[in-house]
Structures are given as structure tokens and as C-alpha cells.
PDB file of C-alpha atoms in Angstrom:
ATOM      1  CA  MET A 296      90.587 146.818 161.744  1.00 49.00           C
ATOM      2  CA  ALA A 297      89.846 146.635 158.085  1.00 58.00           C
ATOM      3  CA  GLY A 298      89.710 150.276 157.051  1.00 70.00           C
ATOM      4  CA  PRO A 299      88.038 151.779 154.030  1.00 87.00           C
ATOM      5  CA  MET A 300      88.931 150.628 150.552  1.00 94.00           C
ATOM      6  CA  LYS A 301      88.585 152.640 147.393  1.00 96.00           C
ATOM      7  CA  ALA A 302      88.618 151.520 143.798  1.00 97.00           C
ATOM      8  CA  ARG A 303      88.196 153.217 140.455  1.00 97.00           C
ATOM      9  CA  ALA A 304      88.033 151.733 136.971  1.00 97.00           C
ATOM     10  CA  ARG A 305      88.156 153.719 133.752  1.00 97.00           C
ATOM     11  CA  MET A 306      88.310 152.657 130.126  1.00 97.00           C
ATOM     12  CA  GLN A 307      91.636 153.509 128.480  1.00 96.00           C
ATOM     13  CA  GLY A 308      91.258 152.443 124.876  1.00 94.00           C
ATOM     14  CA  ASN A 309      90.614 148.697 124.897  1.00 93.00           C
ATOM     15  CA  TYR A 310      91.293 148.002 128.550  1.00 97.00           C
ATOM     16  CA  ALA A 311      89.966 149.127 131.907  1.00 97.00           C
ATOM     17  CA  ASP A 312      92.519 150.874 134.085  1.00 98.00           C
ATOM     18  CA  VAL A 313      91.770 149.750 137.638  1.00 98.00           C
ATOM     19  CA  ARG A 314      93.203 151.516 140.651  1.00 98.00           C
ATOM     20  CA  VAL A 315      92.642 150.388 144.185  1.00 97.00           C
ATOM     21  CA  LEU A 316      93.601 151.783 147.560  1.00 97.00           C
ATOM     22  CA  MET A 317      93.556 149.569 150.633  1.00 96.00           C
ATOM     23  CA  SER A 318      93.878 150.737 154.233  1.00 96.00           C
ATOM     24  CA  HIS A 319      96.239 148.387 155.979  1.00 96.00           C
ATOM     25  CA  PRO A 320      99.211 148.786 158.373  1.00 95.00           C
ATOM     26  CA  MET A 321     101.375 146.240 156.474  1.00 96.00           C
ATOM     27  CA  GLU A 322     103.579 145.637 159.534  1.00 95.00           C
ATOM     28  CA  THR A 323     106.848 143.957 158.575  1.00 94.00           C
ATOM     29  CA  GLY A 324     107.562 142.377 161.963  1.00 92.00           C
ATOM     30  CA  GLN A 325     110.865 144.254 161.998  1.00 89.00           C
ATOM     31  CA  ARG A 326     109.702 147.391 163.767  1.00 90.00           C
ATOM     32  CA  LYS A 327     109.777 147.742 167.539  1.00 90.00           C
ATOM     33  CA  GLY A 328     106.983 149.341 169.550  1.00 89.00           C
ATOM     34  CA  ARG A 329     107.418 151.856 172.370  1.00 90.00           C
ATOM     35  CA  ASP A 330     107.845 148.976 174.818  1.00 91.00           C
ATOM     36  CA  GLY A 331     110.844 147.741 172.831  1.00 91.00           C
ATOM     37  CA  LYS A 332     109.063 144.590 171.745  1.00 92.00           C
ATOM     38  CA  PRO A 333     108.796 143.794 168.043  1.00 92.00           C
ATOM     39  CA  ILE A 334     105.426 144.648 166.492  1.00 93.00           C
ATOM     40  CA  PRO A 335     104.089 141.379 165.030  1.00 95.00           C
ATOM     41  CA  LYS A 336     103.791 140.957 161.291  1.00 95.00           C
ATOM     42  CA  HIS A 337     100.428 142.037 159.936  1.00 96.00           C
ATOM     43  CA  PHE A 338     100.124 142.253 156.192  1.00 97.00           C
ATOM     44  CA  ILE A 339      97.897 141.455 153.237  1.00 97.00           C
ATOM     45  CA  GLN A 340      98.764 138.063 151.771  1.00 97.00           C
ATOM     46  CA  ASN A 341      96.211 137.541 149.031  1.00 97.00           C
ATOM     47  CA  LEU A 342      94.215 139.759 146.762  1.00 96.00           C
ATOM     48  CA  ALA A 343      91.827 139.038 143.956  1.00 97.00           C
ATOM     49  CA  VAL A 344      90.305 141.132 141.188  1.00 97.00           C
ATOM     50  CA  LYS A 345      87.044 139.952 139.648  1.00 97.00           C
ATOM     51  CA  LEU A 346      85.405 141.167 136.465  1.00 97.00           C
ATOM     52  CA  ASN A 347      81.642 140.504 136.500  1.00 97.00           C
ATOM     53  CA  GLY A 348      82.162 137.817 139.132  1.00 95.00           C
ATOM     54  CA  LYS A 349      85.004 136.017 137.369  1.00 95.00           C
ATOM     55  CA  THR A 350      88.521 136.143 138.836  1.00 96.00           C
ATOM     56  CA  VAL A 351      90.929 137.772 136.395  1.00 97.00           C
ATOM     57  CA  ILE A 352      93.875 138.623 138.668  1.00 97.00           C
ATOM     58  CA  GLU A 353      95.169 136.860 141.752  1.00 97.00           C
ATOM     59  CA  GLY A 354      97.965 138.393 143.766  1.00 97.00           C
ATOM     60  CA  GLU A 355     100.133 137.231 146.626  1.00 97.00           C
ATOM     61  CA  CYS A 356     101.971 139.812 148.709  1.00 97.00           C
ATOM     62  CA  SER A 357     104.662 139.939 151.339  1.00 97.00           C
ATOM     63  CA  GLN A 358     105.178 142.476 154.113  1.00 96.00           C
ATOM     64  CA  ALA A 359     107.367 144.412 151.643  1.00 97.00           C
ATOM     65  CA  VAL A 360     104.303 146.020 150.071  1.00 97.00           C
ATOM     66  CA  SER A 361     103.971 149.585 151.384  1.00 97.00           C
ATOM     67  CA  ARG A 362     101.522 150.635 154.086  1.00 96.00           C
ATOM     68  CA  ASN A 363      98.052 151.432 152.754  1.00 96.00           C
ATOM     69  CA  PRO A 364      98.785 149.604 149.499  1.00 96.00           C
ATOM     70  CA  VAL A 365      97.888 151.083 146.139  1.00 97.00           C
ATOM     71  CA  PHE A 366      97.687 148.847 143.086  1.00 98.00           C
ATOM     72  CA  SER A 367      96.971 149.448 139.420  1.00 98.00           C
ATOM     73  CA  PHE A 368      95.814 146.743 137.038  1.00 98.00           C
ATOM     74  CA  ARG A 369      94.667 146.621 133.430  1.00 98.00           C
ATOM     75  CA  ILE A 370      91.783 144.441 132.356  1.00 97.00           C
ATOM     76  CA  GLY A 371      91.299 143.838 128.660  1.00 95.00           C
ATOM     77  CA  GLY A 372      87.879 143.099 127.221  1.00 89.00           C
ATOM     78  CA  ALA A 373      86.068 145.145 129.860  1.00 95.00           C
ATOM     79  CA  LYS A 374      83.185 147.461 128.917  1.00 96.00           C
ATOM     80  CA  PRO A 375      81.740 150.523 130.605  1.00 97.00           C
ATOM     81  CA  GLY A 376      79.303 149.402 133.301  1.00 97.00           C
ATOM     82  CA  ASP A 377      81.126 146.110 133.981  1.00 97.00           C
ATOM     83  CA  LYS A 378      81.421 145.233 137.639  1.00 97.00           C
ATOM     84  CA  ILE A 379      84.872 145.056 139.220  1.00 97.00           C
ATOM     85  CA  GLU A 380      85.283 143.534 142.660  1.00 97.00           C
ATOM     86  CA  ILE A 381      88.547 143.624 144.590  1.00 97.00           C
ATOM     87  CA  SER A 382      89.139 141.716 147.799  1.00 96.00           C
ATOM     88  CA  TRP A 383      92.028 141.017 150.133  1.00 96.00           C
ATOM     89  CA  LEU A 384      92.923 138.643 152.938  1.00 96.00           C
ATOM     90  CA  ASP A 385      95.688 139.244 155.475  1.00 95.00           C
ATOM     91  CA  ASN A 386      97.840 136.974 157.627  1.00 95.00           C
ATOM     92  CA  LYS A 387      95.450 137.353 160.583  1.00 95.00           C
ATOM     93  CA  GLY A 388      92.479 136.219 158.538  1.00 93.00           C
ATOM     94  CA  GLU A 389      91.007 139.707 158.240  1.00 94.00           C
ATOM     95  CA  THR A 390      89.443 140.488 154.926  1.00 95.00           C
ATOM     96  CA  ASN A 391      87.795 143.312 153.023  1.00 95.00           C
ATOM     97  CA  LYS A 392      86.378 143.990 149.599  1.00 95.00           C
ATOM     98  CA  THR A 393      85.062 146.761 147.438  1.00 96.00           C
ATOM     99  CA  GLU A 394      83.157 147.055 144.198  1.00 96.00           C
ATOM    100  CA  THR A 395      83.133 149.574 141.414  1.00 97.00           C
ATOM    101  CA  ALA A 396      81.775 149.848 137.903  1.00 97.00           C
ATOM    102  CA  VAL A 397      83.924 150.543 134.856  1.00 97.00           C
ATOM    103  CA  ALA A 398      83.445 154.138 133.733  1.00 95.00           C
TER     104      ALA A 398
ATOM    105  CA  MET B 209      60.646 122.201 169.219  1.00 49.00           C
ATOM    106  CA  ASP B 210      62.466 118.880 169.284  1.00 57.00           C
ATOM    107  CA  GLU B 211      63.444 119.323 165.643  1.00 59.00           C
ATOM    108  CA  ALA B 212      64.916 122.772 166.315  1.00 58.00           C
ATOM    109  CA  ARG B 213      66.987 121.340 169.128  1.00 56.00           C
ATOM    110  CA  ARG B 214      68.409 118.665 166.828  1.00 57.00           C
ATOM    111  CA  VAL B 215      69.384 121.287 164.247  1.00 55.00           C
ATOM    112  CA  VAL B 216      71.223 123.265 166.917  1.00 50.00           C
ATOM    113  CA  LEU B 217      73.012 120.133 168.127  1.00 50.00           C
ATOM    114  CA  ARG B 218      74.003 119.139 164.602  1.00 56.00           C
ATOM    115  CA  SER B 219      75.468 122.543 163.764  1.00 54.00           C
ATOM    116  CA  ALA B 220      77.285 122.673 167.111  1.00 52.00           C
ATOM    117  CA  GLY B 221      78.833 119.308 166.340  1.00 53.00           C
ATOM    118  CA  ALA B 222      79.961 120.422 162.878  1.00 53.00           C
ATOM    119  CA  THR B 223      81.495 123.606 164.283  1.00 52.00           C
ATOM    120  CA  GLY B 224      83.352 121.534 166.852  1.00 51.00           C
ATOM    121  CA  VAL B 225      84.869 119.325 164.174  1.00 51.00           C
ATOM    122  CA  LEU B 226      85.949 122.357 162.152  1.00 51.00           C
ATOM    123  CA  ALA B 227      87.513 124.001 165.225  1.00 53.00           C
ATOM    124  CA  ALA B 228      89.417 120.798 166.004  1.00 52.00           C
ATOM    125  CA  ALA B 229      90.677 120.606 162.421  1.00 49.00           C
ATOM    126  CA  LEU B 230      91.808 124.225 162.585  1.00 49.00           C
ATOM    127  CA  ALA B 231      93.557 123.632 165.907  1.00 51.00           C
ATOM    128  CA  ALA B 232      95.358 120.610 164.471  1.00 49.00           C
ATOM    129  CA  GLY B 233      96.533 122.750 161.552  1.00 48.00           C
ATOM    130  CA  LEU B 234      94.767 120.480 159.083  1.00 49.00           C
ATOM    131  CA  LEU B 235      92.803 123.316 157.577  1.00 48.00           C
ATOM    132  CA  LYS B 236      94.546 126.620 157.224  1.00 45.00           C
ATOM    133  CA  PRO B 237      92.004 129.454 157.414  1.00 45.00           C
ATOM    134  CA  GLU B 238      93.523 131.297 154.461  1.00 40.00           C
ATOM    135  CA  ARG B 239      93.127 128.217 152.286  1.00 42.00           C
ATOM    136  CA  ALA B 240      89.488 128.031 153.185  1.00 43.00           C
ATOM    137  CA  LEU B 241      88.926 131.623 152.068  1.00 45.00           C
ATOM    138  CA  ALA B 242      91.219 132.324 149.147  1.00 47.00           C
ATOM    139  CA  ALA B 243      94.066 131.169 146.994  1.00 59.00           C
ATOM    140  CA  SER B 244      97.141 129.764 148.659  1.00 88.00           C
ATOM    141  CA  TRP B 245     100.105 131.836 149.773  1.00 94.00           C
ATOM    142  CA  ASN B 246     103.554 130.603 148.769  1.00 96.00           C
ATOM    143  CA  LYS B 247     105.102 130.615 152.234  1.00 96.00           C
ATOM    144  CA  ALA B 248     108.384 129.007 151.167  1.00 96.00           C
ATOM    145  CA  ALA B 249     108.984 131.652 148.500  1.00 97.00           C
ATOM    146  CA  PHE B 250     107.946 134.598 150.687  1.00 97.00           C
ATOM    147  CA  ASP B 251     110.080 133.324 153.596  1.00 96.00           C
ATOM    148  CA  SER B 252     113.161 132.906 151.380  1.00 97.00           C
ATOM    149  CA  LYS B 253     116.015 135.127 152.518  1.00 97.00           C
ATOM    150  CA  SER B 254     117.816 135.299 149.185  1.00 97.00           C
ATOM    151  CA  ALA B 255     116.583 136.076 145.686  1.00 96.00           C
ATOM    152  CA  VAL B 256     118.096 132.786 144.445  1.00 96.00           C
ATOM    153  CA  ASP B 257     116.034 130.771 146.955  1.00 97.00           C
ATOM    154  CA  ALA B 258     112.902 132.823 146.266  1.00 97.00           C
ATOM    155  CA  LEU B 259     113.252 132.150 142.532  1.00 97.00           C
ATOM    156  CA  LYS B 260     113.632 128.408 143.196  1.00 97.00           C
ATOM    157  CA  ASN B 261     110.547 128.458 145.374  1.00 96.00           C
ATOM    158  CA  ILE B 262     108.368 130.085 142.730  1.00 96.00           C
ATOM    159  CA  GLY B 263     109.635 127.471 140.260  1.00 95.00           C
ATOM    160  CA  ALA B 264     111.789 129.918 138.293  1.00 95.00           C
ATOM    161  CA  ALA B 265     115.319 128.780 139.171  1.00 93.00           C
ATOM    162  CA  ASN B 266     117.037 129.941 135.968  1.00 93.00           C
ATOM    163  CA  PRO B 267     114.958 132.583 134.232  1.00 97.00           C
ATOM    164  CA  GLN B 268     116.099 133.835 130.852  1.00 97.00           C
ATOM    165  CA  GLU B 269     117.117 137.493 130.550  1.00 97.00           C
ATOM    166  CA  THR B 270     114.810 139.477 128.293  1.00 97.00           C
ATOM    167  CA  GLY B 271     114.236 143.028 127.118  1.00 97.00           C
ATOM    168  CA  GLU B 272     110.501 142.377 126.806  1.00 97.00           C
ATOM    169  CA  ILE B 273     109.750 143.179 130.420  1.00 98.00           C
ATOM    170  CA  VAL B 274     109.528 146.901 131.124  1.00 98.00           C
ATOM    171  CA  ILE B 275     110.165 148.052 134.693  1.00 98.00           C
ATOM    172  CA  GLU B 276     109.319 151.631 135.587  1.00 98.00           C
ATOM    173  CA  ALA B 277     110.828 152.618 138.904  1.00 97.00           C
ATOM    174  CA  PRO B 278     112.620 155.695 140.205  1.00 96.00           C
ATOM    175  CA  GLN B 279     116.412 155.653 139.786  1.00 95.00           C
ATOM    176  CA  ILE B 280     116.715 157.276 143.163  1.00 95.00           C
ATOM    177  CA  ALA B 281     114.010 156.748 145.761  1.00 94.00           C
ATOM    178  CA  GLU B 282     114.159 159.283 148.548  1.00 89.00           C
ATOM    179  CA  ASN B 283     111.832 157.304 150.773  1.00 92.00           C
ATOM    180  CA  GLY B 284     112.331 153.540 150.860  1.00 94.00           C
ATOM    181  CA  ALA B 285     108.960 153.079 152.566  1.00 94.00           C
ATOM    182  CA  VAL B 286     107.081 153.817 149.338  1.00 96.00           C
ATOM    183  CA  VAL B 287     108.811 152.976 146.072  1.00 97.00           C
ATOM    184  CA  PRO B 288     106.440 152.779 143.103  1.00 97.00           C
ATOM    185  CA  ILE B 289     107.224 149.891 140.755  1.00 98.00           C
ATOM    186  CA  GLU B 290     105.341 149.566 137.478  1.00 98.00           C
ATOM    187  CA  VAL B 291     105.797 146.409 135.440  1.00 98.00           C
ATOM    188  CA  THR B 292     104.628 145.557 131.922  1.00 98.00           C
ATOM    189  CA  SER B 293     105.392 142.329 130.108  1.00 98.00           C
ATOM    190  CA  LYS B 294     105.407 142.399 126.311  1.00 98.00           C
ATOM    191  CA  LEU B 295     106.007 138.648 126.158  1.00 97.00           C
ATOM    192  CA  PRO B 296     103.055 136.985 124.441  1.00 96.00           C
ATOM    193  CA  GLY B 297     101.066 134.708 126.750  1.00 96.00           C
ATOM    194  CA  THR B 298     102.394 136.118 130.009  1.00 97.00           C
ATOM    195  CA  THR B 299     100.486 134.495 132.865  1.00 97.00           C
ATOM    196  CA  SER B 300     102.319 135.758 135.931  1.00 97.00           C
ATOM    197  CA  LEU B 301     104.632 138.493 137.163  1.00 98.00           C
ATOM    198  CA  ALA B 302     106.738 138.418 140.319  1.00 98.00           C
ATOM    199  CA  VAL B 303     108.546 141.389 141.866  1.00 98.00           C
ATOM    200  CA  LEU B 304     111.687 140.780 143.931  1.00 98.00           C
ATOM    201  CA  ILE B 305     113.737 143.349 145.834  1.00 98.00           C
ATOM    202  CA  GLU B 306     117.034 141.492 145.941  1.00 97.00           C
ATOM    203  CA  LYS B 307     118.511 143.147 149.033  1.00 96.00           C
ATOM    204  CA  ASN B 308     115.379 143.135 151.181  1.00 96.00           C
ATOM    205  CA  PRO B 309     115.452 140.706 154.144  1.00 95.00           C
ATOM    206  CA  PHE B 310     112.790 138.688 152.292  1.00 97.00           C
ATOM    207  CA  PRO B 311     113.259 139.516 148.605  1.00 97.00           C
ATOM    208  CA  LEU B 312     109.955 138.349 147.119  1.00 98.00           C
ATOM    209  CA  ALA B 313     107.526 141.274 147.413  1.00 98.00           C
ATOM    210  CA  SER B 314     104.574 140.090 145.354  1.00 98.00           C
ATOM    211  CA  GLN B 315     103.421 137.806 142.602  1.00 97.00           C
ATOM    212  CA  PHE B 316     100.397 138.226 140.346  1.00 98.00           C
ATOM    213  CA  ARG B 317      98.589 135.800 138.062  1.00 97.00           C
ATOM    214  CA  PHE B 318      96.640 137.087 135.087  1.00 97.00           C
ATOM    215  CA  MET B 319      93.653 135.298 133.553  1.00 95.00           C
ATOM    216  CA  ASP B 320      90.845 135.908 131.081  1.00 93.00           C
ATOM    217  CA  GLY B 321      91.833 139.208 129.534  1.00 93.00           C
ATOM    218  CA  ALA B 322      93.769 140.800 132.383  1.00 97.00           C
ATOM    219  CA  LEU B 323      96.845 142.438 130.866  1.00 97.00           C
ATOM    220  CA  PRO B 324     100.270 141.467 132.258  1.00 98.00           C
ATOM    221  CA  PHE B 325     100.685 144.795 133.979  1.00 98.00           C
ATOM    222  CA  VAL B 326     100.843 145.809 137.603  1.00 98.00           C
ATOM    223  CA  LYS B 327     101.778 148.859 139.596  1.00 98.00           C
ATOM    224  CA  VAL B 328     102.585 148.352 143.249  1.00 98.00           C
ATOM    225  CA  ASN B 329     104.294 150.387 145.980  1.00 97.00           C
ATOM    226  CA  VAL B 330     106.973 148.486 147.857  1.00 97.00           C
ATOM    227  CA  LYS B 331     109.312 149.011 150.778  1.00 96.00           C
ATOM    228  CA  MET B 332     113.031 148.895 150.177  1.00 96.00           C
ATOM    229  CA  GLY B 333     115.494 148.582 153.059  1.00 93.00           C
ATOM    230  CA  GLU B 334     118.448 149.803 150.995  1.00 94.00           C
ATOM    231  CA  SER B 335     119.549 150.386 147.407  1.00 96.00           C
ATOM    232  CA  SER B 336     118.903 147.213 145.468  1.00 97.00           C
ATOM    233  CA  ILE B 337     118.326 145.475 142.191  1.00 97.00           C
ATOM    234  CA  VAL B 338     114.602 145.165 141.503  1.00 98.00           C
ATOM    235  CA  ARG B 339     114.046 141.910 139.634  1.00 98.00           C
ATOM    236  CA  VAL B 340     110.881 141.018 137.767  1.00 98.00           C
ATOM    237  CA  VAL B 341     110.170 137.461 136.681  1.00 98.00           C
ATOM    238  CA  ALA B 342     107.499 136.769 134.076  1.00 98.00           C
ATOM    239  CA  GLU B 343     106.014 133.397 133.234  1.00 97.00           C
ATOM    240  CA  ALA B 344     105.062 133.012 129.586  1.00 97.00           C
ATOM    241  CA  GLY B 345     104.302 129.790 127.759  1.00 94.00           C
ATOM    242  CA  GLY B 346     105.536 127.728 130.707  1.00 93.00           C
ATOM    243  CA  LYS B 347     108.957 129.434 130.674  1.00 96.00           C
ATOM    244  CA  TYR B 348     110.394 132.067 132.972  1.00 98.00           C
ATOM    245  CA  TYR B 349     111.949 135.334 131.859  1.00 98.00           C
ATOM    246  CA  THR B 350     113.539 138.094 133.877  1.00 98.00           C
ATOM    247  CA  ALA B 351     114.629 141.716 133.765  1.00 98.00           C
ATOM    248  CA  THR B 352     116.161 143.984 136.380  1.00 98.00           C
ATOM    249  CA  LYS B 353     116.440 147.627 137.317  1.00 97.00           C
ATOM    250  CA  GLU B 354     118.583 149.219 139.985  1.00 97.00           C
ATOM    251  CA  VAL B 355     116.944 151.566 142.483  1.00 97.00           C
ATOM    252  CA  LYS B 356     119.012 153.671 144.859  1.00 96.00           C
ATOM    253  CA  VAL B 357     117.415 154.389 148.203  1.00 95.00           C
ATOM    254  CA  THR B 358     118.472 157.297 150.383  1.00 89.00           C
ATOM    255  CA  ILE B 359     116.293 156.455 153.443  1.00 76.00           C
ATOM    256  CA  GLY B 360     115.445 152.815 154.053  1.00 69.00           C
ATOM    257  CA  GLY B 361     111.875 151.729 154.619  1.00 67.00           C
ATOM    258  CA  CYS B 362     112.037 148.386 156.400  1.00 62.00           C
ATOM    259  CA  GLY B 363     113.143 149.119 159.969  1.00 56.00           C
ATOM    260  CA  GLY B 364     111.685 151.389 162.615  1.00 44.00           C
TER     261      GLY B 364
END
């Protein structure tokens, strides 16, 4: 279920501009399927951004985040070549992560 | 051979205990894997309740939080919200869509050099005040921006 994830990190002056794209349906629980029954909630609840293995950003989300979420973050003190890891966990316990290096 | 059998038995026993704990709701799987999720705040049906549940009942208005969002969003399913806090020592940012069925959309905590900035796409059911709450130095600050939505993005 966990689709592909893409991340990119580039130095912008003194911080790394991190962009991440996650593939996720982000179902709100308010939509109805063809059978007229509500489609159950299915959304990313937690995400974490690590710089060289150390957590620098923790996020909590609701179903109000758009489908296939896109986030941007800024990490100060990063250098080219530093490792950025981004992971998420949804309300069904599914999880995914991706890694990139600061360019 | 005997030793291998004991190892298998031991691990089976441990798995059984864990499964029982999970079934009893003692151990939530998400807690085992990652940071907690503020269920009370995310389940709140009004912005006032959501603010209480993130511990920010009476945030102070400030001009030091910059919210970039479209004045008019044609598609409520994807509304880009960009938030920057200029408050020194900002440790968290929360984004609330006041008129959504569950206003709290997301909250971020920043540590060890991460700048208090985030850009996130959110769904908006109708035109609403977008409220951002920043935590800085143990206090809560807030700023708002109105976004008009021409097609809602919450229903089907």
C-alpha cells in the first residue's frame, strides 16, 4: 500500500531546503464509496525528519492533509552531503521512509 | 536440536504476550513505532477545543508569524499553506482550519537546528480562517489568515 516516496534537499544559504512527496490516499472517512458505505479513515498520523540520524522535526497530521502529501522543511546547520531521512506512520500502522543527501 | 526448540518456544511465548497486550489495548502499535499522536486535539470539533487540547487555550496574537496561503483557493482539496515563525525560540507550529469538521490539520516540533518553517497542503471544506499557533519560550502565539474556497475538498 505504501507507494513511492521522493525527497530532495538543497542548500539555500545557511539552511537545507527539504522537500518530500509521499504517496498516500489520506482518506478523511467522510467520503462514500460506490456501495454507499463510508470509506474508512486512512491517513498519515506521524512523520519524522532526521539529519544524520538525529530527529530534527516531528510532525503529527490529521486527515485534513491533502492526498499524496507534499511537505517542505528547512534545516539549519546542514552541510552538503549530510544524510536526511524522512519517515511516516499512518493510522493503520503502515509505514514508509526515504533517504536523500543534501546537495 | 533441543536448544533450538527452546529458543523457538521462548520467542513464541514472548510474541503471545505482546499480542495479548496489543489486544487489551495496553500497547498501542503507533506508540511502539513513533511519537505519540494527540488524539484528543485531532478529534476536537472546534478550534477552541483543539487549542485547549494542544495546551494553547489563550494564545497571544502576534505579527511575527507569517502565513502564506492563497486568498482564494479554487480547489479545497489542495490548499498550500506556508508558515514561518520569526519568534525567537519557536519550538512548534500548529495549523488549524477553523471551519473544517476537525480543525487541527497538523502540528510540527522543531529541534536541533530545524527552522520554524513548514509548507503543507491541506484540505478545506469551505472558506475559513486558517490559524497558526506557535510555541516559543513556553508561551503560545497565534496569527490568522482567511482563505476563500470555491470548491470544497472534504466530502465526496
